[in-house]
């Protein structure tokens, strides 16, 4: 049964309180298959907040966001775009790893809309506490969770969007999209596009 994480939110939220409360979240069935809740981490307040889809296999095991292969791509992209990871708050729209077994491997499965909405109160609480100047949605799940179900990253990426969520809001592909490319030329193109999109975020830092 899918409910809402709103019932688990602590009074007078701080990041430590939110992280502690989220560890016990049972608002959707994903807590049964994920090893642990993977909450956001980083500076607060932060100039930049990056929101991905959900933890992957390594994130689920380590309990930290963006520490797997997609996280390594993100590190490279941030450096090339001129954004210091140390000043960024990293999180995901969904806090548990949703996966399907394929042999001995655990393969990512896309969270349903109801799972995204069940988890959204955590994301909204993070936004209130972190108060980012720049909010970057990485991939369709993050963008649709925050900007509406009809949002299309392919059409709207790499530009400033009208939103009350932060002073500057934009969306781009998830770093995992680079890894999914089948040849090196395609990977280079996707990487270059992601860097270009994040340079938009970098352009307003330090203003």
Short mmCIF file of C-alpha atoms in Angstrom, two decimals:
data_model
loop_
_atom_site.label_atom_id
_atom_site.label_comp_id
_atom_site.label_asym_id
_atom_site.label_seq_id
_atom_site.Cartn_x
_atom_site.Cartn_y
_atom_site.Cartn_z
CA UNK A 1 0.00 0.00 0.00
CA UNK A 2 1.30 3.43 -0.96
CA UNK A 3 0.66 6.34 1.39
CA UNK A 4 2.53 9.62 1.84
CA UNK A 5 5.79 10.35 3.58
CA UNK A 6 4.18 13.49 5.02
CA UNK A 7 3.13 11.46 8.07
CA UNK A 8 6.81 10.76 8.84
CA UNK A 9 8.09 14.34 8.68
CA UNK A 10 9.50 15.63 11.98
CA UNK A 11 8.46 18.90 13.57
CA UNK A 12 10.91 21.77 12.99
CA UNK A 13 12.82 19.89 10.28
CA UNK A 14 16.59 20.03 10.04
CA UNK A 15 18.66 17.79 7.79
CA UNK A 16 19.74 15.49 10.67
CA UNK A 17 16.12 15.18 11.84
CA UNK A 18 14.86 14.54 8.32
CA UNK A 19 17.55 11.93 7.69
CA UNK A 20 16.74 10.14 10.93
CA UNK A 21 13.00 10.18 10.25
CA UNK A 22 13.40 9.06 6.63
CA UNK A 23 15.33 5.99 7.78
CA UNK A 24 12.04 4.64 9.15
CA UNK A 25 9.82 5.63 6.23
CA UNK A 26 7.26 3.00 5.18
CA UNK A 27 5.12 5.23 2.95
CA UNK A 28 5.56 3.02 -0.13
CA UNK A 29 6.58 -0.63 -0.66
CA UNK A 30 10.12 0.20 -1.79
CA UNK A 31 11.44 0.11 1.79
CA UNK A 32 10.97 -3.68 1.64
CA UNK A 33 13.39 -4.16 -1.27
CA UNK A 34 15.88 -1.37 -0.61
CA UNK A 35 18.71 -2.06 1.81
CA UNK A 36 18.26 1.34 3.44
CA UNK A 37 16.91 4.83 2.90
CA UNK A 38 19.40 6.89 0.92
CA UNK A 39 18.87 10.49 1.99
CA UNK A 40 20.46 13.57 0.47
CA UNK A 41 23.75 15.00 1.65
CA UNK A 42 25.79 18.15 1.27
CA UNK A 43 26.02 21.71 2.43
CA UNK A 44 23.07 23.64 3.80
CA UNK A 45 22.21 26.19 2.74
CA UNK A 46 23.62 25.28 -0.67
CA UNK A 47 23.98 27.35 -3.81
CA UNK A 48 23.19 24.31 -5.94
CA UNK A 49 20.87 21.36 -5.32
CA UNK A 50 20.98 18.43 -7.74
CA UNK A 51 18.06 16.01 -7.74
CA UNK A 52 18.35 12.61 -9.40
CA UNK A 53 15.84 9.79 -9.77
CA UNK A 54 16.64 7.21 -7.10
CA UNK A 55 19.62 5.46 -5.51
CA UNK A 56 21.38 2.83 -7.59
CA UNK A 57 22.97 -0.42 -6.47
CA UNK A 58 26.07 1.15 -4.90
CA UNK A 59 24.09 3.99 -3.32
CA UNK A 60 21.74 1.44 -1.77
CA UNK A 61 24.66 -0.48 -0.30
CA UNK A 62 26.60 2.56 0.94
CA UNK A 63 23.64 4.71 2.01
CA UNK A 64 24.91 7.79 0.13
CA UNK A 65 23.70 9.46 -3.09
CA UNK A 66 25.72 9.45 -6.33
CA UNK A 67 28.58 7.17 -5.26
CA UNK A 68 28.20 4.60 -8.06
CA UNK A 69 29.06 4.76 -11.79
CA UNK A 70 26.60 7.61 -12.48
CA UNK A 71 28.12 9.50 -9.55
CA UNK A 72 31.56 9.24 -11.13
CA UNK A 73 30.14 10.68 -14.36
CA UNK A 74 28.54 13.46 -12.33
CA UNK A 75 31.88 14.26 -10.66
CA UNK A 76 33.50 14.60 -14.09
CA UNK A 77 30.66 16.74 -15.42
CA UNK A 78 30.66 19.08 -12.42
CA UNK A 79 34.40 19.60 -12.75
CA UNK A 80 34.15 20.31 -16.49
CA UNK A 81 31.23 22.69 -15.90
CA UNK A 82 33.07 24.57 -13.17
CA UNK A 83 30.79 23.57 -10.28
CA UNK A 84 32.44 22.49 -7.02
CA UNK A 85 30.83 19.31 -5.72
CA UNK A 86 31.67 20.38 -2.18
CA UNK A 87 29.20 23.24 -2.45
CA UNK A 88 26.40 21.12 -3.90
CA UNK A 89 23.56 19.33 -2.13
CA UNK A 90 22.84 15.94 -3.74
CA UNK A 91 19.63 14.00 -3.39
CA UNK A 92 17.06 11.89 -5.25
CA UNK A 93 13.34 12.15 -5.89
CA UNK A 94 12.87 8.62 -4.50
CA UNK A 95 14.90 7.54 -1.49
CA UNK A 96 14.88 3.74 -1.89
CA UNK A 97 16.42 1.61 -4.64
CA UNK A 98 13.83 -0.03 -6.88
CA UNK A 99 15.31 -2.97 -8.74
CA UNK A 100 14.68 -6.21 -10.60
CA UNK A 101 16.85 -9.31 -10.30
CA UNK A 102 18.74 -10.31 -13.43
CA UNK A 103 20.87 -13.24 -12.51
CA UNK A 104 22.96 -12.10 -9.56
CA UNK A 105 22.67 -8.45 -10.56
CA UNK A 106 20.16 -5.92 -9.29
CA UNK A 107 18.96 -3.85 -12.24
CA UNK A 108 17.37 -0.42 -11.85
CA UNK A 109 13.58 -0.26 -12.30
CA UNK A 110 11.75 3.05 -12.79
CA UNK A 111 9.68 4.18 -9.77
CA UNK A 112 5.95 4.48 -10.41
CA UNK A 113 4.18 7.82 -10.20
CA UNK A 114 2.56 6.82 -6.89
CA UNK A 115 5.99 5.91 -5.46
CA UNK A 116 7.36 9.25 -6.60
CA UNK A 117 4.47 11.14 -5.02
CA UNK A 118 4.69 9.12 -1.79
CA UNK A 119 8.31 10.22 -1.45
CA UNK A 120 7.83 13.83 -2.54
CA UNK A 121 7.34 15.26 1.00
CA UNK A 122 10.98 14.36 1.77
CA UNK A 123 12.14 16.23 -1.30
CA UNK A 124 9.98 19.25 -0.49
CA UNK A 125 11.35 19.27 3.07
CA UNK A 126 14.92 19.13 1.75
CA UNK A 127 14.20 22.10 -0.50
CA UNK A 128 12.88 24.10 2.46
CA UNK A 129 15.91 23.33 4.62
CA UNK A 130 18.64 23.54 1.95
CA UNK A 131 17.18 26.67 0.27
CA UNK A 132 19.23 26.33 -2.95
CA UNK A 133 19.65 29.28 -5.31
CA UNK A 134 19.97 26.87 -8.22
CA UNK A 135 17.90 23.69 -8.54
CA UNK A 136 18.92 21.18 -11.21
CA UNK A 137 16.67 18.21 -12.01
CA UNK A 138 18.66 15.29 -13.42
CA UNK A 139 16.44 13.13 -15.61
CA UNK A 140 12.73 12.72 -16.22
CA UNK A 141 11.74 11.27 -12.84
CA UNK A 142 13.27 14.15 -10.88
CA UNK A 143 11.89 16.77 -13.25
CA UNK A 144 8.38 15.33 -13.34
CA UNK A 145 8.28 14.86 -9.57
CA UNK A 146 9.00 18.56 -9.05
CA UNK A 147 7.72 20.23 -12.23
CA UNK A 148 4.72 18.11 -13.22
CA UNK A 149 3.93 14.82 -14.90
CA UNK A 150 3.83 16.35 -18.39
CA UNK A 151 7.35 17.79 -18.19
CA UNK A 152 9.67 16.57 -20.94
CA UNK A 153 13.41 16.88 -20.33
CA UNK A 154 14.18 16.33 -24.02
CA UNK A 155 12.21 19.47 -24.93
CA UNK A 156 12.99 21.69 -21.93
CA UNK A 157 16.57 20.86 -20.97
CA UNK A 158 19.38 23.37 -20.69
CA UNK A 159 17.37 26.52 -20.05
CA UNK A 160 15.90 28.38 -17.10
CA UNK A 161 12.38 27.32 -16.17
CA UNK A 162 9.61 29.27 -14.50
CA UNK A 163 9.23 27.85 -10.99
CA UNK A 164 8.88 28.97 -7.39
CA UNK A 165 11.08 26.12 -6.15
CA UNK A 166 14.30 28.17 -6.30
CA UNK A 167 15.68 31.39 -7.73
CA UNK A 168 17.00 29.43 -10.73
CA UNK A 169 15.55 26.10 -11.89
CA UNK A 170 16.68 23.96 -14.81
CA UNK A 171 16.61 20.34 -15.97
CA UNK A 172 18.87 18.04 -17.93
CA UNK A 173 19.54 14.35 -18.47
CA UNK A 174 20.63 12.02 -15.70
CA UNK A 175 24.34 11.10 -15.73
CA UNK A 176 23.34 7.45 -16.20
CA UNK A 177 22.17 8.39 -19.73
CA UNK A 178 25.84 8.83 -20.63
CA UNK A 179 26.59 5.31 -19.41
CA UNK A 180 23.73 3.81 -21.41
CA UNK A 181 25.18 4.92 -24.76
CA UNK A 182 26.45 2.03 -26.86
CA UNK A 183 29.55 3.61 -28.39
CA UNK A 184 32.21 6.10 -27.40
CA UNK A 185 31.06 8.81 -29.85
CA UNK A 186 27.53 8.73 -28.42
CA UNK A 187 28.90 8.84 -24.88
CA UNK A 188 31.04 11.87 -25.73
CA UNK A 189 28.05 13.69 -27.24
CA UNK A 190 25.85 12.99 -24.23
CA UNK A 191 28.62 13.99 -21.84
CA UNK A 192 29.22 17.24 -23.72
CA UNK A 193 25.49 18.04 -23.65
CA UNK A 194 25.30 17.41 -19.93
CA UNK A 195 28.34 19.63 -19.31
CA UNK A 196 26.80 22.40 -21.41
CA UNK A 197 23.55 22.19 -19.43
CA UNK A 198 25.36 22.37 -16.09
CA UNK A 199 27.42 25.34 -17.28
CA UNK A 200 24.10 27.20 -17.22
CA UNK A 201 23.92 26.52 -13.49
CA UNK A 202 27.56 27.56 -13.09
CA UNK A 203 26.90 30.85 -14.90
CA UNK A 204 24.93 32.32 -12.00
CA UNK A 205 27.10 31.10 -9.13
CA UNK A 206 28.84 33.77 -7.13
CA UNK A 207 26.51 36.53 -8.29
#
